[in-house]
Amino acid sequence: MKSAAVQTLIRASAGTGKTHQLTSQYLRLVADGVEPDSILATTFTRKAAGEILDRILFRLADAAHCPKQSASLGQQLGLSPVTPTSFTHVLRKIMRMLHRVRIGTLDSFYIALAGSCSDELGLPPGWQICEETDDNALRREALDRLLDKHPDRVGELYSLLSKGEFKRSVEKEIEQAVANAYVLFRSSSPAAWTALTLPAPLSPADCETTIAKLRDLDLSRCGDKRIASTRDQDIERFLEQDFESFVRIGLAAKVLAGETKFQRGSIPPDAFKLYQKLLQHARYELLKPIAEQTAGTRDLLQLFHRELWSLKQARGGLRFDEVTLALVEATQKGTVPAETMAFRLDGAVDHLLLDEFQDTSLSQWRVIEPIARRIREAAADELRSFFCVGDVKQAIYGWRGGVAAIFERLAETFDSSAPIDLVESRRSSQAVIDAVNAVFSNLSRVDVGNKNCDGLIAWSKRFVQHTTCHKDRAGYVRLESGPEQTEAMDQQRHAHCEYVARRIQAIRDQAPGRTIGVLCRTHEFLARMIFELRRAGVEASEEGGNTLADSAAVEVILSLMTLADHPGHSAAWFHLRHSPLSKHLEASGEPAEFSSRLRRELGTRGFGPLVLEWANRLVDACDERERCRLQQLVEAAFDYPNADRLRAGDFVQWIRARQAPAPSSADVRVMTINGAKGLQFDITILPQLDGKLVGESPMFVAGRNASLDTTLICRWMDEGLRQLLDPSQQEAFDQWRCERVEESLSLLYVAMTRAIHALYMFVPGDRDRTDKQRWHQVLCDTLAYGKSRGDKQLLAEFGD
């Protein structure tokens, strides 16, 4: 069997069979005689990687067993002639080398890569990936060291960052800077933090001269007497050094915008020029603190990084992104030649298969790019291949570092054939596809404010009308409003969730046995939805990844552990005395004595056995969900990675931070939209459509050049001050908003395309028509244009 391996880029819309395409390419290569250990196939999650391997093995097993399946697979792969025996040989080859098969996440590949050259990368001896709670503990310790070692310098930087207003503690200010900018600091050059350009300030003499000339101008003949009085007010603001008001209102604001009209008059040219000089000085005065704060934040993060990295070198605990950044630095410096890495990995990568590439981060791409370049530059007689599949319309992980622009640039970067567009759904009914087309083909009619238009336009350019191979499949789509919004916001949300829960109950009763996916945007809304579904008598599988601490039974055990660490913790003791465990405390004596006994048992038995013992004493008082949560707690206790520390307080913090879904066999599954990526449901419910298109503003904005390198980092500025920047630097802020709008639309697209047969969307009843920058505006303007969102009203429907 022979076929030509090619370099391929596939843009696969939702439900069009991208996994099928990737597994076909893998099978094609192995059938060509390629050794499995020379192929690297990566995807975004470990679950998806497992599904890819399963799909490969099952397809081969079916073809090896059945002549009909063999002929079908051979046709799909473009191989001829084929027999079951042919695929039996391929299956045996993969199974014999299963331990060398490279199908996983990029992170797992990078862990193996870094493990083979830790010394050259400067990683600590015996390093390992640590839990997030351990990393947070290291960060707190690094912060304490920073405050102890550099109190004066930290104080100076704190004053700079807080603009001299001491609104919160130094520790809180640094924690915020670390949380918002440390990853950006690690992945950017020092020059980017000082790239904000400042105009030259006017000297005091120049200021005085310019003000005098402006004051002496006769503005009585400018067509509006208010021009002269406004000029006088502008001068007062300038002299009082109220530069922010100076640039925001009056004649200066018009000049800054390049406008000469003011009220019913015009600003004369000589006044316009004088204002431009004053604006130059105002720009300097207003941008200088921003530039200093940006540079000061980097100085602070540099000090913090030294302390944190020192601790990490000593403790050996790293996070995935730190390993990736070490590899990026080594790649850029040529610290470890490609031949050396290939030797230590016991084999070079000659065939690269990338899945879900739209969610790849820039640092991840920097590491894998040399492999891709080596494939591109392969000689004509060398069998190497590059295969990439993704969909920018499904790029929903920008908040986690994903850069969808990398995928868009691949067609320009590599000498490949034209990208292949897959738009025929193999999942959804015609009604669902009609609704998807109606929304995303008509974004031009959506009114979400001018500042969000660029994102809408950019997203809509990528959308191609979808089709489906299931034209006869039964389907239905419904957009309806919930209760009219007449109450307080919290009460209204509860009323909306209660209404949607009752509707889900009715939908479930009408379609017994069908899988129903309830997809929420936030964990908070998900928790409320679960509560309302249970109140409505709907059994639901909770897959949103809430923490174990959402259980009353788990909280009792956590109080037990808290008391073990803090004998004087009266709240924990009170909780235990008024819980179902109280009867087991009668012979325990005082809290201090009981706490001491718990610590001794932890030392001799460990967390797992002790938690199991107390969970068994509590289980009879629990319902099914609470028992499930207790079981998960026991499993977590046995898996606790820091059991040797024996600090029960650390265990409590670890549990409170640990996400743990509560799956069940129920037909109704509740999860976040991000968690539903890659899944499908007979019926999809979207109950939370009041989310904003653009979330909270970041602490810093990063500007990138055409090569996607970070060239500018600037502290966040509002629109009024942003216009003081050079146009190229203003573009960084515009690009940030554009990307957030695109990501928000992608999240909506992912949510809608999970449906096989039916899709139900619930928007809130009309409350505030001026609040347009939300998902429900997109849906109402495209599916129910001109209709008002009344109380529990049908707004649009497709299918039957």
Coordinates of C-alpha atoms in Angstrom, one line a residue, residues 204 631 649 690:
P204 CA 7.8 76.3 31.7
Q631 CA -16.7 9.2 47.8
G649 CA -4.7 23.0 56.7
D690 CA -27.2 37.6 29.3

